[in-house]
XYZ file of C-alpha atoms in Angstrom:
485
model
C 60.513 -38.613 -54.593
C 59.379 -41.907 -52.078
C 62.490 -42.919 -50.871
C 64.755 -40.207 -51.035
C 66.349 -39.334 -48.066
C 66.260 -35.249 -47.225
C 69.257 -34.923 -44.368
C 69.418 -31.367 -42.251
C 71.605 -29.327 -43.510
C 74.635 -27.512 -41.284
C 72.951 -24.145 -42.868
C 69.804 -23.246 -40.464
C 67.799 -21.076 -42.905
C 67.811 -23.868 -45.526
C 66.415 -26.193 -43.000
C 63.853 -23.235 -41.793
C 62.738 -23.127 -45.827
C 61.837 -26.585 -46.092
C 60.526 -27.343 -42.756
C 58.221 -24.087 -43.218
C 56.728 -25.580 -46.227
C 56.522 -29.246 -45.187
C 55.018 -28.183 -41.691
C 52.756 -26.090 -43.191
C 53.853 -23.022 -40.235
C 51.464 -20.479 -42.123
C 48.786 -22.757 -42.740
C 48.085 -24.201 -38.884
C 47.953 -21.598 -36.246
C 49.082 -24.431 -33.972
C 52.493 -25.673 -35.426
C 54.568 -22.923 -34.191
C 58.149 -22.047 -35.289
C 59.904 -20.067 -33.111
C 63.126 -17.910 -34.220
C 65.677 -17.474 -31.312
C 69.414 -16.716 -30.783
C 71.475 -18.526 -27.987
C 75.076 -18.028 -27.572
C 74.843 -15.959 -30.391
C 73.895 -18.858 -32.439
C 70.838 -18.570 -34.160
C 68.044 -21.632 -33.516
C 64.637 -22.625 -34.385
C 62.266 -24.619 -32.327
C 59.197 -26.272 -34.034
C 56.422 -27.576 -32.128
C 52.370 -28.585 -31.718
C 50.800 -26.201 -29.519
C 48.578 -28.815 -27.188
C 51.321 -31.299 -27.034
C 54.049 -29.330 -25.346
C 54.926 -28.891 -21.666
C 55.252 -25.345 -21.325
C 57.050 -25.193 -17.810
C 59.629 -27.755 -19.458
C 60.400 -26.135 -22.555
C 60.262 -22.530 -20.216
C 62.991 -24.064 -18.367
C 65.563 -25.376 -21.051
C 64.696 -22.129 -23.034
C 65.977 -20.224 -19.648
C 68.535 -22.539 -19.274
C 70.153 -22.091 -23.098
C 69.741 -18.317 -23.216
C 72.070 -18.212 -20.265
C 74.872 -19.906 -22.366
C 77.697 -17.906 -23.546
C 79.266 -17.821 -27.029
C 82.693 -19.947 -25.827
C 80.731 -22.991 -24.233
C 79.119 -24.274 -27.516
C 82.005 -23.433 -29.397
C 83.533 -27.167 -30.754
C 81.417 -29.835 -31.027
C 78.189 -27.839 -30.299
C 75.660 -31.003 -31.080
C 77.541 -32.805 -28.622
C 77.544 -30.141 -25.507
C 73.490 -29.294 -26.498
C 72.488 -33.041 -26.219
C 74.983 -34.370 -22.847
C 75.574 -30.565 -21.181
C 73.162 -28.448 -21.494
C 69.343 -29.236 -22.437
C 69.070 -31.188 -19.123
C 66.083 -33.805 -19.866
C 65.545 -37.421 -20.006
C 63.648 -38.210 -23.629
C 66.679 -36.491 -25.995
C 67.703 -37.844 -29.371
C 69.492 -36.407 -32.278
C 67.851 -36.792 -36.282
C 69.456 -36.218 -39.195
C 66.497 -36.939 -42.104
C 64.316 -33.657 -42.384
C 60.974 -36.487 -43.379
C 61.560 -38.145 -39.825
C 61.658 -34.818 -37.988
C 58.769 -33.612 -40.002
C 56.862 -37.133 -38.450
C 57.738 -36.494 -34.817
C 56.812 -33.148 -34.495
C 53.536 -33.847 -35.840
C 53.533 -36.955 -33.354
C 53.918 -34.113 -29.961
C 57.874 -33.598 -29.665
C 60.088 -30.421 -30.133
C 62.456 -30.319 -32.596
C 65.341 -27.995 -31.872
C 67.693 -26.703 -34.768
C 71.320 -24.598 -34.566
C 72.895 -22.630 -37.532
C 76.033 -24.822 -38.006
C 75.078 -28.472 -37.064
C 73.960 -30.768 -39.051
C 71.385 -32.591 -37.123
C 67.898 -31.829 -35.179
C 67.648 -32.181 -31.424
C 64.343 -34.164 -30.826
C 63.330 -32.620 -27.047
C 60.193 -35.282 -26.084
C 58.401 -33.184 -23.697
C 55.215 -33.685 -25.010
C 51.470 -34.570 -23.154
C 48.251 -35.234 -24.308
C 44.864 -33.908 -23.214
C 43.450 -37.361 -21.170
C 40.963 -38.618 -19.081
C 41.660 -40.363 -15.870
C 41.700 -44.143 -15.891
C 38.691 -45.345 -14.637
C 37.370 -48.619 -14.816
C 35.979 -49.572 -18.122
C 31.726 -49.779 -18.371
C 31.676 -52.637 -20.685
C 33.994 -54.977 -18.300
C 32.886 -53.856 -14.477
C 34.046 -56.436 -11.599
C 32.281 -56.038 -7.951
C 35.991 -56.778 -6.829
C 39.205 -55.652 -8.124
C 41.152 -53.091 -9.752
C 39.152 -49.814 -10.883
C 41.434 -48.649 -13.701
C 41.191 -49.058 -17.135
C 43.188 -48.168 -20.535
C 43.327 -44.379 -21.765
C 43.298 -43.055 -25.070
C 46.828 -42.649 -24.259
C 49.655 -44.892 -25.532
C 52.174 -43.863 -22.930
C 49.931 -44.567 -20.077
C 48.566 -47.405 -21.454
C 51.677 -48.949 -21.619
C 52.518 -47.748 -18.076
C 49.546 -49.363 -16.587
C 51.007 -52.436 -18.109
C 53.908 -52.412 -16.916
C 53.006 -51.862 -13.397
C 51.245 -55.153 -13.686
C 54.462 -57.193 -15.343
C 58.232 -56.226 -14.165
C 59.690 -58.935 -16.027
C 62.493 -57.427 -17.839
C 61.715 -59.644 -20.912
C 58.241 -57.759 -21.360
C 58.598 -56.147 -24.537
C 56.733 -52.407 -26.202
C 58.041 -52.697 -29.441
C 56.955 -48.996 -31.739
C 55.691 -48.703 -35.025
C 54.258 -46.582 -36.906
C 50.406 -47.657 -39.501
C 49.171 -45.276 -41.981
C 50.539 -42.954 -45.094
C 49.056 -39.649 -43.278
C 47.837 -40.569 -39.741
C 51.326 -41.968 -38.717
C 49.521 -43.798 -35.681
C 52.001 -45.396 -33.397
C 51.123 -48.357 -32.386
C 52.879 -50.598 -29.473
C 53.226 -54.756 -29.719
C 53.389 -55.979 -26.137
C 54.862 -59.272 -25.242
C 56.752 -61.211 -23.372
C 59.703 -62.584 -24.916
C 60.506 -65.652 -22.769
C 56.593 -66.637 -23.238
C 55.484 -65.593 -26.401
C 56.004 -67.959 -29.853
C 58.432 -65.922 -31.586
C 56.790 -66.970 -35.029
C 53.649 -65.215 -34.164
C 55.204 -62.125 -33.036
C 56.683 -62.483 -36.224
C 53.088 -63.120 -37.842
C 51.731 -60.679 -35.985
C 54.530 -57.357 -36.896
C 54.644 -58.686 -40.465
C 50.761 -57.852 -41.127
C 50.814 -54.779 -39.148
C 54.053 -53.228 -41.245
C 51.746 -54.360 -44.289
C 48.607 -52.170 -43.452
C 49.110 -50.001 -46.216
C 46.339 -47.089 -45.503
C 46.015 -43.386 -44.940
C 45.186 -43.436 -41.811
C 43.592 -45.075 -38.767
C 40.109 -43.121 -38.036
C 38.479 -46.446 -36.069
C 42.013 -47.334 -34.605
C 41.727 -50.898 -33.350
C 38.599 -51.535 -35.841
C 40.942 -50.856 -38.339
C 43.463 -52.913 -37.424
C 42.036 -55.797 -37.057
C 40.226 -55.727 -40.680
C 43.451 -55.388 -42.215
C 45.223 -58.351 -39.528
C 42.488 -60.931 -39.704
C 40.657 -60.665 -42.914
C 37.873 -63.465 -43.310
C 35.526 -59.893 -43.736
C 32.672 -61.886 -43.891
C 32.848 -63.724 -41.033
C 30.621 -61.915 -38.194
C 33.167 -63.508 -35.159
C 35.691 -61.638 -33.446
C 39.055 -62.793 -34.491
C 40.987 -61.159 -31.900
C 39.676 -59.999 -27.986
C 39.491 -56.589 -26.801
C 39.902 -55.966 -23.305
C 39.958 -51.749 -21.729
C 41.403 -53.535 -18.266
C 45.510 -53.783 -17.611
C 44.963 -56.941 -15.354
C 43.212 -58.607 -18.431
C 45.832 -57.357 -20.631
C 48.674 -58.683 -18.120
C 46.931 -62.023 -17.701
C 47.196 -63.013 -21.423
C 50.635 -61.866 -21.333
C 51.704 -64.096 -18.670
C 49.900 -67.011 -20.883
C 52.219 -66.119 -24.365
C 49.399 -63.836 -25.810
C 50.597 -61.008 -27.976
C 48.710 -57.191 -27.178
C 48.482 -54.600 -29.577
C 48.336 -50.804 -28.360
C 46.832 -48.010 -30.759
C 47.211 -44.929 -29.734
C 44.118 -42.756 -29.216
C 41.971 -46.086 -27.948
C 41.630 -47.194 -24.984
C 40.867 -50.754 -26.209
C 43.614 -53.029 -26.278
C 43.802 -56.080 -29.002
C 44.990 -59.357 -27.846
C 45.905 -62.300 -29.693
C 45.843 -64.653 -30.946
C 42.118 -66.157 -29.393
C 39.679 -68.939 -29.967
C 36.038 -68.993 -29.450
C 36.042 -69.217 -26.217
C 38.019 -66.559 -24.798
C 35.336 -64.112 -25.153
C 32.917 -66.538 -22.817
C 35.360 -65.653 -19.887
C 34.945 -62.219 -17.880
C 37.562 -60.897 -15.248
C 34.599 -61.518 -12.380
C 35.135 -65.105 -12.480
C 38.833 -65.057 -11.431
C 37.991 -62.329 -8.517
C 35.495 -64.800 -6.500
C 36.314 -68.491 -4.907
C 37.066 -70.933 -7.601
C 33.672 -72.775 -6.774
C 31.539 -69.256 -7.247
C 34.017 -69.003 -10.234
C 32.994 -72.378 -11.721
C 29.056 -71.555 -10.993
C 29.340 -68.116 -12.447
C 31.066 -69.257 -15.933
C 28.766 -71.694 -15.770
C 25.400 -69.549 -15.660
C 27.256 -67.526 -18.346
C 27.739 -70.317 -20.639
C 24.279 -71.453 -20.331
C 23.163 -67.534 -21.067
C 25.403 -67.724 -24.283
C 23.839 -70.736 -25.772
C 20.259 -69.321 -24.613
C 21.156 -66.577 -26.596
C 21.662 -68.531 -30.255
C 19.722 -71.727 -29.317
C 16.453 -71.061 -27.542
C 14.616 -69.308 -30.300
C 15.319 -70.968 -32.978
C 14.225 -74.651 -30.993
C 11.251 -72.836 -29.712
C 10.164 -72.039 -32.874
C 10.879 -75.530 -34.215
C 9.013 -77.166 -31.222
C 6.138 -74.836 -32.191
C 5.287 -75.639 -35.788
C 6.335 -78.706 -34.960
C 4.490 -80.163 -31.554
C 4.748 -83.472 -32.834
C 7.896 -83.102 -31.714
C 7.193 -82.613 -28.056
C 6.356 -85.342 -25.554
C 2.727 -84.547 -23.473
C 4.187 -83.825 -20.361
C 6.194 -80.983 -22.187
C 3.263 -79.777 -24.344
C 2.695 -76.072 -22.399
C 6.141 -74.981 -24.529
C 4.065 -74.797 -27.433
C 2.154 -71.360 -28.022
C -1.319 -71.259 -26.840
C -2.181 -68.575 -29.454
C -0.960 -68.237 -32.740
C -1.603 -64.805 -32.966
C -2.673 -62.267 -35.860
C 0.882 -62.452 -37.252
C 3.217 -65.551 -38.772
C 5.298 -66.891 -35.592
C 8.309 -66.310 -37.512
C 7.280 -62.437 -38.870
C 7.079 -61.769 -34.487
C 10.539 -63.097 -34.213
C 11.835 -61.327 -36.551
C 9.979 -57.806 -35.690
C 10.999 -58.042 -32.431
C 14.666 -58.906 -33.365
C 14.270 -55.779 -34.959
C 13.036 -53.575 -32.421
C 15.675 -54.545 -30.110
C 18.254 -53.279 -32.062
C 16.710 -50.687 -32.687
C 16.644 -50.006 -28.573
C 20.189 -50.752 -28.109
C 21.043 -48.335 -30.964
C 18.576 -45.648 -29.093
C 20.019 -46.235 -25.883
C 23.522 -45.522 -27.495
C 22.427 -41.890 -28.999
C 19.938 -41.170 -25.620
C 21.014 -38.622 -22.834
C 21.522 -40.261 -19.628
C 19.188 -37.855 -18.605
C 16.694 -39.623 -20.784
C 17.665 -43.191 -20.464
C 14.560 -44.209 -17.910
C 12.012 -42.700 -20.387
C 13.407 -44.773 -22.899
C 13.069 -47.554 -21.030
C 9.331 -46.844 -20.501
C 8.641 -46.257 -23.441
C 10.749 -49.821 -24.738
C 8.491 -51.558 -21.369
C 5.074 -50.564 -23.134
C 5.944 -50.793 -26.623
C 7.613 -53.947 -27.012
C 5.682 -55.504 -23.934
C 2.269 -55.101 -22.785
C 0.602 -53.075 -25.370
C 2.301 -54.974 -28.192
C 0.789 -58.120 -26.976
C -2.542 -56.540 -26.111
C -3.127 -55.489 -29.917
C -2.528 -58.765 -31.138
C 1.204 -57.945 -32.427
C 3.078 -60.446 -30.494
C 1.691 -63.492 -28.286
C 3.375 -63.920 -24.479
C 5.470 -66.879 -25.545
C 7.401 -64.735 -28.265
C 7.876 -61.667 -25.887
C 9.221 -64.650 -22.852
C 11.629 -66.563 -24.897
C 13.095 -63.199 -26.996
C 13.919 -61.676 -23.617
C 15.497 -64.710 -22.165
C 17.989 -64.461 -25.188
C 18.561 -61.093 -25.082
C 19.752 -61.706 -21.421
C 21.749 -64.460 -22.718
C 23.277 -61.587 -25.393
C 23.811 -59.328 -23.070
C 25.592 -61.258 -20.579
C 27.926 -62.325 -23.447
C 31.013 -60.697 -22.143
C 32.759 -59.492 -25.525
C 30.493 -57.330 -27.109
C 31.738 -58.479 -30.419
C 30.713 -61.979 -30.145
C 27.556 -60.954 -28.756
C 26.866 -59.038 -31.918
C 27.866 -62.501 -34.436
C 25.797 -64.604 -31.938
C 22.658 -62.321 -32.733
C 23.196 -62.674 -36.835
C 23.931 -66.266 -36.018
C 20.262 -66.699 -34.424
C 18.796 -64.817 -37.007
C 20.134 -67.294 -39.308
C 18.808 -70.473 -37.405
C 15.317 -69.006 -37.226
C 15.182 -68.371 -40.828
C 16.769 -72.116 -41.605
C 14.563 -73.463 -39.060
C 11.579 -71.314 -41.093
C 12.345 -72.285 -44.377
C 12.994 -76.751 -43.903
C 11.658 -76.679 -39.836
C 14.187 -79.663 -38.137
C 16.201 -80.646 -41.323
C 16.947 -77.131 -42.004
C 17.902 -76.428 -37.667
C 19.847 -79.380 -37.616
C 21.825 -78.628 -41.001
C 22.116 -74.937 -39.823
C 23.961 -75.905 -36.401
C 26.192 -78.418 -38.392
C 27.215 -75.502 -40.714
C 28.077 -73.520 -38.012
C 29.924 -75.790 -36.418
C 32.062 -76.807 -40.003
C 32.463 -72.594 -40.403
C 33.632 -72.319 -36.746
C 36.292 -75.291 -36.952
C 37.660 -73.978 -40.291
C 38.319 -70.639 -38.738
C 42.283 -70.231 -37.525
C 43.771 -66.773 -36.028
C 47.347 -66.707 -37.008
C 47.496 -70.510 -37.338
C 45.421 -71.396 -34.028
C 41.804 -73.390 -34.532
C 39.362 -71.592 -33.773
C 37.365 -73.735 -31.415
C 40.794 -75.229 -29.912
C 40.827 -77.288 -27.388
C 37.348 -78.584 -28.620
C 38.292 -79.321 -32.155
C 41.032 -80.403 -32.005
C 40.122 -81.787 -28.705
C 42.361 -81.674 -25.755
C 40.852 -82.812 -22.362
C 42.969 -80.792 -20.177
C 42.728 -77.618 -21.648
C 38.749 -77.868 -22.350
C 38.151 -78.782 -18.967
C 40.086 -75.446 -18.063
C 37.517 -74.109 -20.609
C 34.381 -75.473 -18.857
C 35.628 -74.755 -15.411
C 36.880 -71.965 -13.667
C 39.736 -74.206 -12.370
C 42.162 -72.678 -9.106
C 44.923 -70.978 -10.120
C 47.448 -73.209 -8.204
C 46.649 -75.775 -10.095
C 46.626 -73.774 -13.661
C 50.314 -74.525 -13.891
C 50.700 -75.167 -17.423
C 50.590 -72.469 -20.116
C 48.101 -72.768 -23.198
C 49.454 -75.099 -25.672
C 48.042 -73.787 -28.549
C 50.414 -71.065 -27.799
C 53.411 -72.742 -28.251
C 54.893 -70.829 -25.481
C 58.280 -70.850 -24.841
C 58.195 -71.431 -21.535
C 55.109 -73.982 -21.095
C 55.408 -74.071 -17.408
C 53.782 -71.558 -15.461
C-alpha cells in the first residue's frame, strides 16, 4: 500500500525474496543479483549492468573476501561502512522502496545476513559524450564546452565556473516510474528565497509517470499558460551562460539525461541576448545586439507592413512607391505569403531528418524550388521571395530557438489580421500582442520587465550591451538578496 514503509530486514533471504520480485532479477538480464559469502557471512549485491564501475566494485569485492570471520564480528554495519569498503560515495538505507529507487538510478546496493540495513556503494557511470560546444549557441571566442546528458557533469561544469560556497545543487526526484533526478542550482546569498521556494514547490507537484522530453516536460507542468506560443523559461547547453544568470539571482534547473539547462525566471528579452555579445568590446557588443534586435523585429514586422503597404499604396509617399509590388502575380499576395511560410517549414523540418551527407542537395533543391523557378512559373513575384527571406534571417538569428518559433506564429497572425481589416486590423493585432505580452508573469516577474513596467536603467542595459564594470547592480526584478554586484 502507498505509503507504507517496507524496512530491510536483519534476515538476508527475506530481503533477497522481495528485492527479487520488486527488481524484477529474472525478468531484465541487466539487473544482476549476485550471491556471495564474506567472512563467512553470506551477502548479496544488486546492481545495473551499464552503470557500474567494474574495476571499483573488482576492488572492494577483493578487498571484503579477504576479511576474516572475527573482524566483522560486533557491530558489522558499522566496520563495512568506516573500515572496510574503502570509497568516497557510501551511505546506509533502511526502506527496501528507496533501495529499490537507487539501484535502478546506477548504484550498488550491498546486503549482509544479520544487519538490518543496505549499504548504498555509488560507483556508478554513465555512457556520455564529451562536452563540446553546443551547435545552437556557437561563439567565435570563448569556452568550447557545453552541458552533457549527464547530471553529474553537468553540475561539475558548473561548479568550475562558481566556487562560492553558497552555490547550491539541491536533488529531487519527478515522475511515478521514471524517477528522473533533477538538480535546482542557485546561489543562496543571490537568489530570492521565495522563488526558490516557487520554483521546488511546482517541481515536487509534477505528478507524472515519467519524463520522456525531460526539460519539455518540465516546463509544461512549471509554467502552464499552454497556449501561449512564448518561452516562459530560457534554455541555455553553455556552463558560462548558466553561471552568468547565477551570479544575477537566476534559479537553473538540471534534468538528467539533457543537456539543456532551464533557467529562470526570464522576461522577453532574455532570449534577444547571445553569449557573442559579451565575448567582443562593449562597442562591437552594443552594434552586434543591435543588428540582432533589428533582425528580430524584421522577423515579425516586415511582412506583415509589406503586405499592408501593398494593398494599400495609398499609404506610401511617391518617393517610397518602388516598395509596392510591380506584379501582382497569378496568385492572391496573401495565398504567396502564406505558401511560402509553409515551405519553409517544411525545409527546416527536412533539414532536421537529412544526412549531413545530403544537406547541400537539399539546399539546391530549396535554391530552385522556392527561388528562381517558383518565380519563373508565376507562383511567387520577386518582392514576396525578398522580403520572406529577410525575415527568415531575422528568425534565424533569433538566438533562443523557442522564441524564434512564437515569433513565426506571431507573423502568421499579423499577416492574416492585416488580410482580413488591412491597417485597422495590423494596428489592433500589434496592440493585442503587446496587452498578451504585458499580462504574461513567470513566477511573479512581468513579462516585458523593465519595459512595462518601465525602468530606465535596466532597459537601457536591455538596449545596450553596456561594460561590465559598470553593470554593478543586480536585476531588480530579481529581488536578489544581495543587489550589489
Amino acid at each position: 500500500m502507498e505509503g507504507t514503509k517496507k524496512h530491510v530486514s536483519p534476515v538476508l533471504r527475506e530481503n533477497t525474496a522481495y528485492l527479487k520480485e520488486a527488481l524484477g532479477v529474472d525478468k531484465s538480464f541487466d539487473v544482476i543479483q549476485l550471491n556471495v559469502e564474506y567472512a563467512e557471512r553470506e551477502m548479496a549485491l544488486y546492481l545495473v549492468d551499464g552503470f557500474v564501475k567494474d574495476d571499483i566494485l573488482h576492488y572492494l569485492m577483493k578487498l571484503l573476501s579477504s576479511l576474516d570471520k572475527e573482524q566483522l564480528e560486533g557491530d558489522t554495519l558499522a566496520k563495512l561502512v568506516k573500515t572496510y569498503i574503502p570509497y568516497v560515495e557510501v551511505e546506509t538505507l533502511d526502506d527496501l522502496d528507496k533501495v529499490v529507487d537507487a539501484v535502478l538510478s546506477g548504484p550498488t546496493a550491498l546486503f549482509a545476513d544479520g544487519v538490518d540495513k543496505a549499504i548504498l556503494i555509488d560507483a556508478r557511470t554513465y555512457p556520455v559524450r564529451g562536452p563540446e560546444e553546443p551547435d545552437t549557441e556557437r561563439v567565435v571566442r570563448g569556452s568550447r564546452d557545453g552541458f552533457v546528458e549527464t547530471l553529474v557533469f553537468n553540475t561539475a561544469l558548473t561548479r568550475r565556473r562558481i566556487r562560492d560556497r553558497t552555490l547550491r545543487m539541491e536533488y529531487m526526484q519527478v515522475g511515478r516510474r521514471s524517477k528522473t533526478d533533477i538538480v535546482v542550482s542557485y546561489i543562496e546569498d543571490i537568489a530570492d528565497p521565495d522563488t526558490v521556494k516557487k520554483i521546488k514547490e511546482a517541481l515536487s507537484k509534477i505528478d507524472t509517470d515519467g519524463l520522456p522530453m525531460a526539460e519539455k516536460t518540465i516546463e509544461e507542468f512549471i509554467s502552464g499558460r499552454h497556449w501561449n506560443p512564448f518561452p516562459m523559461v530560457r534554455y541555455t547547453e553553455r556552463p558560462d551562460t548558466a553561471a552568468t544568470h547565477l551570479f544575477e539571482g537566476h534559479i537553473c534547473i538540471m534534468i538528467d539525461g539533457s543537456p539543456s539547462v532551464m533557467i529562470t525566471p526570464t522576461t522577453f528579452w532574455h532570449h534577444l541576448q547571445h553569449a557573442e555579445e559579451y565575448r567582443n568590446k562593449p562597442m562591437i557588443g552594443a552594434y552586434l545586439r543591435f543588428v540582432r534586435f533589428l533582425a528580430v523585429w524584421a522577423s515579425i514586422f516586415l511582412l506583415p507592413f509589406y503586405y499592408l503597404l501593398a494593398v494599400k499604396p495609398e499609404l506610401l509617399p511617391e518617393n517610397l512607391a518602388y516598395i509596392g509590388p510591380n506584379e501582382v502575380g497569378e496568385l492572391p499576395l496573401i495565398l504567396q505569403f502564406l505558401i511560402i511560410e509553409l515551405g519553409l517549414d517544411m525545409l527546416r523540418m527536412a533539414a532536421i531528418h537529412t544526412p549531413s551527407a545530403l544537406a547541400t542537395a537539399l539546399g539546391l533543391v530549396a535554391a530552385l524550388m522556392i527561388g528562381q523557378v517558383a518565380v519563373e512559373v508565376g507562383l511567387f513575384i520577386n518582392e514576396v521571395v525578398l522580403y520572406l527571406a529577410i525575415a527568415a534571417i531575422g528568425t534565424f538569428s533569433t538566438p533562443s530557438y523557442e522564441m524564434s518559433l512564437a515569433n513565426r506564429l506571431v507573423r502568421i497572425f499579423l499577416l492574416l489580421a492585416t488580410a482580413a481589416f488591412h491597417e485597422y486590423g495590423f494596428m489592433l493585432a500589434v496592440t493585442f500582442l503587446i496587452f498578451m505580452l504585458a499580462r504574461i508573469n513567470s513566477f511573479g516577474v512581468p513579462y516585458l520587465w523593465p519595459f512595462l513596467p518601465f525602468n530606465l536603467r535596466a532597459f537601457r542595459d536591455v538596449l545596450l550591451r553596456s561594460p561590465i564594470p559598470l553593470k554593478n547592480r543586480r536585476p531588480r526584478f530579481l529581488h536578489p538578496k544581495d543587489p550589489d554586484r
